[in-house]
Structures are given as C-alpha cells and as structure tokens.
Short mmCIF file of C-alpha atoms (C1' of nucleotides) and ligand atoms in Angstrom, two decimals:
data_model
loop_
_atom_site.label_atom_id
_atom_site.label_comp_id
_atom_site.label_asym_id
_atom_site.label_seq_id
_atom_site.Cartn_x
_atom_site.Cartn_y
_atom_site.Cartn_z
CA UNK A 1 65.29 97.06 24.73
CA UNK A 2 67.05 96.19 27.94
CA UNK A 3 69.64 97.54 30.41
CA UNK A 4 72.87 95.82 29.65
CA UNK A 5 74.39 93.34 32.43
CA UNK A 6 77.32 95.91 32.54
CA UNK A 7 74.92 98.51 33.93
CA UNK A 8 73.83 96.25 36.29
CA UNK A 9 77.29 95.50 37.58
CA UNK A 10 78.27 98.81 37.65
CA UNK A 11 75.30 99.81 39.83
CA UNK A 12 76.12 97.10 42.44
CA UNK A 13 79.31 98.00 42.55
CA UNK A 14 79.13 101.48 42.94
CA UNK A 15 76.61 100.57 45.91
CA UNK A 16 79.04 98.14 47.41
CA UNK A 17 81.81 100.76 47.23
CA UNK A 18 79.52 103.48 48.88
CA UNK A 19 78.34 100.92 51.54
CA UNK A 20 81.66 99.97 52.33
CA UNK A 21 84.40 101.79 54.39
CA UNK A 22 85.56 104.60 52.87
CA UNK A 23 89.19 105.41 51.89
CA UNK A 24 90.33 101.81 51.84
CA UNK A 25 90.63 100.67 47.87
CA UNK A 26 88.66 97.25 47.23
CA UNK A 27 90.10 94.88 44.62
CA UNK A 28 88.46 94.06 41.62
CA UNK A 29 88.40 90.30 42.92
CA UNK A 30 86.25 91.07 45.72
CA UNK A 31 83.85 92.74 43.73
CA UNK A 32 83.68 90.24 40.88
CA UNK A 33 83.03 87.52 43.54
CA UNK A 34 79.92 88.94 45.22
CA UNK A 35 78.43 89.26 41.64
CA UNK A 36 79.52 86.27 40.01
CA UNK A 37 81.15 87.84 37.12
CA UNK A 38 84.80 87.41 35.85
CA UNK A 39 87.26 89.74 37.29
CA UNK A 40 88.57 90.96 33.85
CA UNK A 41 85.24 91.38 32.76
CA UNK A 42 84.33 93.59 35.62
CA UNK A 43 87.44 95.50 35.40
CA UNK A 44 86.53 96.52 32.08
CA UNK A 45 83.55 97.96 33.01
CA UNK A 46 85.11 99.86 36.11
CA UNK A 47 87.62 101.59 33.70
CA UNK A 48 84.82 103.38 32.65
CA UNK A 49 83.36 104.47 35.87
CA UNK A 50 87.24 105.89 36.44
CA UNK A 51 87.14 107.61 33.17
CA UNK A 52 83.87 109.18 34.07
CA UNK A 53 85.23 110.59 37.27
CA UNK A 54 83.07 108.29 39.72
CA UNK A 55 85.85 106.37 41.04
CA UNK A 56 89.64 106.16 41.22
CA UNK A 57 92.28 103.26 40.75
CA UNK A 58 95.36 102.44 42.68
CA UNK A 59 97.49 99.85 40.92
CA UNK A 60 99.92 97.93 42.68
CA UNK A 61 99.53 95.79 45.99
CA UNK A 62 96.61 96.94 48.21
CA UNK A 63 95.44 98.93 45.23
CA UNK A 64 91.83 98.72 43.90
CA UNK A 65 89.11 101.11 43.44
CA UNK A 66 87.37 103.72 45.86
CA UNK A 67 84.87 106.50 45.42
CA UNK A 68 85.95 109.83 43.91
CA UNK A 69 83.34 111.94 44.95
CA UNK A 70 80.99 112.02 47.95
CA UNK A 71 78.11 109.49 47.74
CA UNK A 72 75.31 112.23 47.87
CA UNK A 73 77.11 113.57 44.31
CA UNK A 74 76.62 110.33 42.78
CA UNK A 75 73.62 109.73 41.10
CA UNK A 76 72.34 106.95 39.31
CA UNK A 77 72.09 108.68 36.08
CA UNK A 78 75.69 109.26 36.36
CA UNK A 79 76.39 105.80 36.54
CA UNK A 80 74.36 104.60 33.61
CA UNK A 81 75.56 107.55 31.67
CA UNK A 82 78.89 106.43 31.97
CA UNK A 83 78.39 102.75 31.07
CA UNK A 84 75.39 103.10 28.49
CA UNK A 85 76.44 106.38 26.88
CA UNK A 86 74.32 109.52 26.57
CA UNK A 87 72.90 109.24 23.28
CA UNK A 88 68.88 109.10 22.74
CA UNK A 89 67.43 105.74 23.14
CA UNK A 90 65.37 106.44 19.91
CA UNK A 91 66.46 107.20 16.64
CA UNK A 92 64.35 108.16 13.88
CA UNK A 93 65.72 106.55 10.93
CA UNK A 94 63.85 108.50 8.71
CA UNK A 95 65.24 111.23 6.21
CA UNK A 96 64.33 114.30 8.65
CA UNK A 97 64.61 113.13 11.87
CA UNK A 98 65.70 116.59 12.95
CA UNK A 99 62.11 118.04 13.46
CA UNK A 100 60.61 114.34 13.87
CA UNK A 101 57.57 114.85 15.96
CA UNK A 102 57.83 111.11 17.25
CA UNK A 103 61.35 111.48 18.04
CA UNK A 104 60.53 114.74 20.07
CA UNK A 105 57.98 112.93 22.38
CA UNK A 106 60.25 110.05 22.79
CA UNK A 107 63.30 112.07 24.11
CA UNK A 108 60.50 114.09 26.26
CA UNK A 109 59.65 110.51 27.58
CA UNK A 110 63.30 109.67 28.14
CA UNK A 111 63.85 112.59 30.13
CA UNK A 112 61.34 111.80 32.60
CA UNK A 113 63.10 108.78 33.40
CA UNK A 114 66.36 110.47 33.66
CA UNK A 115 65.15 112.95 36.00
CA UNK A 116 64.27 110.77 38.37
CA UNK A 117 67.70 108.82 37.81
CA UNK A 118 69.52 112.24 38.22
CA UNK A 119 67.77 112.96 41.58
CA UNK A 120 68.39 109.33 42.99
CA UNK A 121 71.73 109.60 44.99
CA UNK A 122 73.96 106.71 46.26
CA UNK A 123 73.55 108.10 49.64
CA UNK A 124 70.09 107.32 49.75
CA UNK A 125 70.34 104.18 48.45
CA UNK A 126 73.23 103.33 51.11
CA UNK A 127 70.72 104.55 53.71
CA UNK A 128 68.35 101.91 52.86
CA UNK A 129 70.77 99.44 52.82
CA UNK A 130 71.64 100.14 56.27
CA UNK A 131 68.28 99.36 57.74
CA UNK A 132 67.80 96.34 55.81
CA UNK A 133 71.16 94.25 55.34
CA UNK B 1 70.32 99.88 25.05
CA UNK B 2 68.05 101.43 22.13
CA UNK B 3 64.72 101.27 20.98
CA UNK B 4 64.42 99.00 18.14
CA UNK B 5 63.74 100.09 14.68
CA UNK B 6 60.77 98.06 14.85
CA UNK B 7 59.42 100.57 17.16
CA UNK B 8 60.26 103.09 15.25
CA UNK B 9 58.65 101.85 12.03
CA UNK B 10 55.38 100.81 14.25
CA UNK B 11 55.20 104.47 15.49
CA UNK B 12 55.40 106.14 12.34
CA UNK B 13 52.84 103.58 10.50
CA UNK B 14 50.79 104.54 13.34
CA UNK B 15 50.94 107.99 12.96
CA UNK B 16 50.52 107.67 9.47
CA UNK B 17 47.16 105.51 9.90
CA UNK B 18 45.77 108.30 12.29
CA UNK B 19 46.72 111.06 10.06
CA UNK B 20 45.21 109.14 7.00
CA UNK B 21 41.65 109.00 5.89
CA UNK B 22 39.84 106.86 8.30
CA UNK B 23 38.18 103.58 7.44
CA UNK B 24 40.27 102.99 4.30
CA UNK B 25 42.42 100.12 4.69
CA UNK B 26 46.06 100.95 3.78
CA UNK B 27 48.14 98.23 2.23
CA UNK B 28 51.55 97.59 3.74
CA UNK B 29 53.16 98.31 0.31
CA UNK B 30 52.12 101.64 0.74
CA UNK B 31 53.39 102.06 4.42
CA UNK B 32 56.56 100.10 3.65
CA UNK B 33 57.69 102.66 0.84
CA UNK B 34 57.23 105.88 2.83
CA UNK B 35 59.95 103.91 5.48
CA UNK B 36 62.27 102.57 3.17
CA UNK B 37 61.45 98.92 4.60
CA UNK B 38 60.65 96.04 2.93
CA UNK B 39 56.94 95.01 3.24
CA UNK B 40 57.51 91.52 4.28
CA UNK B 41 59.44 93.14 7.35
CA UNK B 42 56.78 95.72 8.20
CA UNK B 43 53.75 93.15 7.87
CA UNK B 44 55.72 90.99 10.71
CA UNK B 45 55.74 94.09 13.02
CA UNK B 46 52.09 95.07 12.27
CA UNK B 47 51.03 91.74 12.97
CA UNK B 48 52.08 92.28 16.85
CA UNK B 49 50.14 95.39 16.46
CA UNK B 50 46.98 93.65 15.16
CA UNK B 51 47.30 91.24 17.87
CA UNK B 52 47.74 93.79 20.61
CA UNK B 53 44.32 94.91 19.34
CA UNK B 54 45.58 98.41 18.10
CA UNK B 55 44.76 97.87 14.34
CA UNK B 56 42.99 95.18 12.11
CA UNK B 57 43.81 93.76 8.98
CA UNK B 58 41.77 92.84 5.96
CA UNK B 59 43.12 90.07 3.71
CA UNK B 60 42.33 89.94 -0.12
CA UNK B 61 42.28 92.98 -2.54
CA UNK B 62 41.54 96.44 -1.27
CA UNK B 63 42.74 94.99 1.99
CA UNK B 64 45.23 96.36 4.44
CA UNK B 65 45.36 97.77 7.99
CA UNK B 66 43.30 100.40 9.50
CA UNK B 67 42.84 101.57 13.26
CA UNK B 68 40.68 99.52 15.39
CA UNK B 69 40.28 102.28 18.30
CA UNK B 70 39.68 105.93 18.02
CA UNK B 71 43.15 107.67 17.98
CA UNK B 72 42.39 109.55 21.32
CA UNK B 73 42.31 106.21 22.74
CA UNK B 74 45.65 104.84 21.33
CA UNK B 75 48.67 105.66 23.29
CA UNK B 76 52.42 105.71 22.58
CA UNK B 77 53.00 103.26 25.38
CA UNK B 78 50.12 101.09 23.91
CA UNK B 79 52.42 100.97 20.73
CA UNK B 80 55.68 100.54 22.15
CA UNK B 81 54.58 97.68 24.51
CA UNK B 82 53.12 95.96 21.60
CA UNK B 83 56.64 95.78 20.01
CA UNK B 84 59.08 95.72 22.87
CA UNK B 85 56.86 93.65 25.26
CA UNK B 86 56.13 94.75 28.81
CA UNK B 87 58.85 93.29 30.57
CA UNK B 88 61.13 95.35 32.91
CA UNK B 89 64.24 97.26 31.30
CA UNK B 90 66.21 96.05 34.18
CA UNK B 91 66.86 92.54 35.56
CA UNK B 92 68.94 92.20 38.54
CA UNK B 93 70.94 89.13 37.83
CA UNK B 94 71.85 88.49 41.24
CA UNK B 95 70.12 85.94 43.51
CA UNK B 96 67.77 87.63 45.36
CA UNK B 97 66.44 90.16 43.01
CA UNK B 98 63.04 90.22 44.50
CA UNK B 99 63.79 92.61 46.89
CA UNK B 100 66.74 94.26 45.18
CA UNK B 101 66.73 98.07 46.06
CA UNK B 102 68.53 98.92 42.95
CA UNK B 103 65.76 97.16 40.47
CA UNK B 104 63.23 98.91 42.59
CA UNK B 105 64.63 102.26 41.91
CA UNK B 106 65.07 101.28 38.31
CA UNK B 107 61.62 100.12 37.94
CA UNK B 108 60.65 103.40 39.22
CA UNK B 109 62.49 105.29 37.01
CA UNK B 110 61.00 103.39 33.99
CA UNK B 111 57.66 104.13 35.56
CA UNK B 112 58.04 107.77 35.15
CA UNK B 113 58.80 107.35 31.23
CA UNK B 114 55.88 105.12 30.91
CA UNK B 115 53.71 107.52 32.50
CA UNK B 116 54.36 109.92 29.89
CA UNK B 117 54.34 107.71 27.26
CA UNK B 118 50.86 106.45 28.54
CA UNK B 119 49.58 109.58 28.80
CA UNK B 120 50.80 111.02 24.87
CA UNK B 121 48.07 109.85 22.67
CA UNK B 122 48.04 109.59 18.73
CA UNK B 123 45.29 112.30 18.22
CA UNK B 124 47.73 114.74 19.89
CA UNK B 125 50.34 114.02 17.68
CA UNK B 126 48.26 113.96 14.54
CA UNK B 127 46.96 117.43 15.73
CA UNK B 128 50.31 118.89 15.74
CA UNK B 129 51.01 117.09 12.03
CA UNK B 130 48.36 118.72 10.58
CA UNK B 131 49.56 122.50 11.72
CA UNK B 132 53.04 121.53 10.21
CA UNK B 133 53.17 119.08 7.11
"C1'" DC C 1 113.28 92.12 42.77
"C1'" DA C 2 108.81 89.81 43.61
"C1'" DA C 3 104.04 89.73 44.14
"C1'" DT C 4 100.17 92.43 43.27
"C1'" DC C 5 97.14 94.91 41.02
"C1'" DA C 6 94.70 97.95 37.24
"C1'" DC C 7 94.81 98.55 31.95
"C1'" DA C 8 94.50 97.91 26.82
"C1'" DG C 9 93.63 95.40 22.81
"C1'" DA C 10 92.79 91.67 20.22
"C1'" DC C 11 89.67 88.14 20.22
"C1'" DT C 12 85.82 84.68 20.80
"C1'" DT C 13 81.29 83.40 21.96
"C1'" DT C 14 76.36 84.19 22.54
"C1'" DA C 15 72.37 86.63 21.82
"C1'" DT C 16 69.53 89.90 19.52
"C1'" DT C 17 67.70 92.47 15.92
"C1'" DT C 18 66.89 92.84 11.25
"C1'" DA C 19 65.71 91.14 7.04
"C1'" DT C 20 64.58 87.43 3.54
"C1'" DC C 21 62.40 83.73 1.15
"C1'" DT C 22 58.56 80.89 0.48
"C1'" DA C 23 54.47 78.91 1.26
"C1'" DT C 24 49.56 79.32 2.82
"C1'" DA C 25 45.17 81.63 3.78
"C1'" DA C 26 41.27 84.85 3.30
"C1'" DT C 27 39.02 87.96 0.20
"C1'" DA C 28 37.38 91.02 -3.55
"C1'" DT C 29 35.88 91.43 -8.30
"C1'" DA C 30 35.77 90.15 -12.67
"C1'" DT D 1 34.52 79.68 -10.19
"C1'" DA D 2 38.99 81.82 -11.52
"C1'" DT D 3 42.63 85.01 -10.57
"C1'" DA D 4 44.65 88.78 -8.73
"C1'" DT D 5 45.56 90.73 -4.47
"C1'" DT D 6 46.57 91.03 0.12
"C1'" DA D 7 47.99 89.39 5.09
"C1'" DT D 8 50.12 85.58 8.00
"C1'" DA D 9 53.27 81.96 9.44
"C1'" DG D 10 57.67 79.86 9.76
"C1'" DA D 11 61.92 78.65 8.41
"C1'" DT D 12 66.05 80.70 7.66
"C1'" DA D 13 69.99 83.94 6.62
"C1'" DA D 14 72.61 88.17 7.52
"C1'" DA D 15 74.15 92.05 10.30
"C1'" DT D 16 74.88 94.11 14.82
"C1'" DA D 17 75.60 94.17 19.65
"C1'" DA D 18 76.66 92.33 24.06
"C1'" DA D 19 79.04 89.49 27.21
"C1'" DG D 20 82.97 87.10 28.31
"C1'" DT D 21 87.93 85.56 27.44
"C1'" DC D 22 93.06 86.07 26.87
"C1'" DT D 23 97.30 87.72 26.91
"C1'" DG D 24 100.46 91.16 27.69
"C1'" DT D 25 101.77 95.56 29.92
"C1'" DG D 26 102.65 99.01 33.26
"C1'" DA D 27 102.27 100.74 37.95
"C1'" DT D 28 102.83 100.20 43.03
"C1'" DT D 29 104.06 98.23 47.49
"C1'" DG D 30 107.27 95.92 50.39
S1 SF4 E 201 56.99 112.11 12.54
FE1 SF4 E 201 56.73 113.36 10.56
S2 SF4 E 201 58.53 114.57 10.40
FE2 SF4 E 201 59.03 112.91 11.79
S3 SF4 E 201 59.75 111.37 10.66
FE3 SF4 E 201 57.72 110.95 10.84
S4 SF4 E 201 56.52 111.96 9.14
FE4 SF4 E 201 58.76 112.78 9.31
S1 SF4 E 202 70.81 96.02 46.03
FE1 SF4 E 202 71.17 94.94 47.76
S2 SF4 E 202 69.48 93.47 47.84
FE2 SF4 E 202 69.74 93.82 45.84
S3 SF4 E 202 71.01 92.35 44.68
FE3 SF4 E 202 72.38 94.38 45.36
S4 SF4 E 202 72.79 93.70 47.52
FE4 SF4 E 202 71.25 92.22 46.79
#
DNA sequence: CAATCACAGACTTTATTTATCTATAATATA
DNA sequence: TATATTATAGATAAATAAAGTCTGTGATTG
C-alpha cells in the first residue's frame, strides 16, 4: 500500500501555487519542470483538482492554473481525496462485510489519519515554507 | 491506494486463531476454506506472520498454525506491518526529500493511523466477536 | 489568423498484486 | 521404517493498477 506518485505531484503543485503570487495563473509546463514529470501527465492530474474545485484553469495564452479557494480553506485531505478518491482503504472481501468487525476498526483507524489531514491546511505549510526556503 | 487482500486474509486468519481453541494448531486448509482463498496462497501469507513471530507453525500430521503470543499482546499494527512492511506510505520523489515539509506531514498523518492500530488488540476484537457470533 | 494553453481519450509501458504449480522438508502415527 | 500429512520455497503465470505517452480538439489571447 502506497500513496500514488500522482498524489505527490498534486500536493507539491498545490504547495507551489499557494506559495506563488496569487492571481497570476501558472502554466503546467513550469509546474512540470520543477517536479521532473511530463507536462501532459501532470495536466491529467491537475484536471482532477480542477474538477474537485480546488483550482481553476484558463486556456489560451497566459493561461494556466490558479487557486480557487483561499489557502486556509484547502486541506491536505481535499487534495488527496481529489486524486485517490474517497473510498475506504480496506475492503473486507468476505460475504458479510457490512458488519465486519475488522472492517470497522480499519475504517476507524483510517479516520484518524483523515482527521489529521483534514486539519492540515495549505496555509500552514506555506507559512513554514516561507521561513525555510 | 488500498490495503492488499493479503492483509485482509491475514487479519481474518488471526482473528480466527484467536477465537479458536488455543493450543490446537489449525491447518491452512481449514483457514483457507473459510475465506475462499487457495491454501497455497494463504500459506505464503501466513509464513510472513510466522517470520514476524506472531504465530508458529508445525509441520506434519496434525500440524498447522497457532498463536505464539497472548492475544492481548497482538495488535492490528503487528499484523499489518508483517504483511505490508513498515515503510512509509508516502515517498517524496523529489531530490531533497529528507526535509520535505509535505513528507513530514504525511508521515505524521500516517502515524495517527498507526497509533490507533497499535492500540487495537486482537483480544478486544475477540471479545466483541463472542457477544455477536 | 497564429501562437499558446488546457482537456479528452486511446493507447503503451511498467510495476504490483494475486494466484498457481511443483518440488522439498519436517513430523506424526500406523 | 514407511506413509500420509502438513508447512515452506521458488519459479512462474495471470490479473490488476499505476505511470506515462501520443494525438487531436477546443478555448483564449493578441
Ligand atoms: S470479522 Fe467476523 S463478521 Fe467480519 S467478515 Fe470476519 S468473520 Fe465475518
Ligand atoms: S515540500 Fe518543499 S522541501 Fe519538500 S520536496 Fe517540496 S519543495 Fe522540496
């Protein structure tokens, strides 16, 4: 079990957009270079973020991506859910999974992780960034 | 990102071993039937649990698997780590991941889930089982 | 109109997971 | 001791998922 590289790309892109000057859209090419990933692939990932309402895109010259919400309203969980989906990490494969005890505990455990990620906003990260980089 | 089916099999097997009469080893055939999985495949999974020291195996007639520790000393996390490994769920693929802020937060989030799983013992589950099944 | 950009879908490649098959080693018991 | 029974190991195959490419289309700017 691993987070996908797509999630990694998405998180780093969001962090960059947050740290970057607001309002001016950033093209996928620039974003892709920083992460050593092909623009077309990154584009596919960012489209998911667009559909999730986290960023917005502008076609044409001087187009690109920019934040849609304020950075203090974007959580890690928002981004991760946009990429990985919201399904549970654990699926009881047996026939009566609706009341599966194991399943229940696994979901609770996952909930702990999600709670943390839900509370972790991009603004906080950007703050730390500024004092380091 | 999903937990593997192997983890599911391992957890259910452990739960069965805990709920079952202690001391008498249980063969992989019996364990496999309950979960609709091939004995050889399950065997491979259980061997990981053996190597992790959670259960022990006995060859030959009347052989099989039995718990090695007391059930109140076996946590969900023990089982999951035995199957999935202990590596972090998130790998920053960029060049300076040692001090990656994103990585740090992801590891913390994962730690929340692990804390829950570390505290969840098989004995507690077996308890609930008894009052249901 | 021409250049620039995002989007969509088909496709390929690579990696991982799941599962099978076969042969070997250990053990009980008849 | 011989035989049946059971776990283990390793090679391999099949299925699934993730990662990445390619190409064409549509929107926007200037
Ligand atoms: S934990 Fe109990 S209820 Fe859930 S699938 Fe396993 S046996 Fe069934
Ligand atoms: S979060 Fe900052 S330090 Fe970490 S990889 Fe991204 S840019 Fe580098």
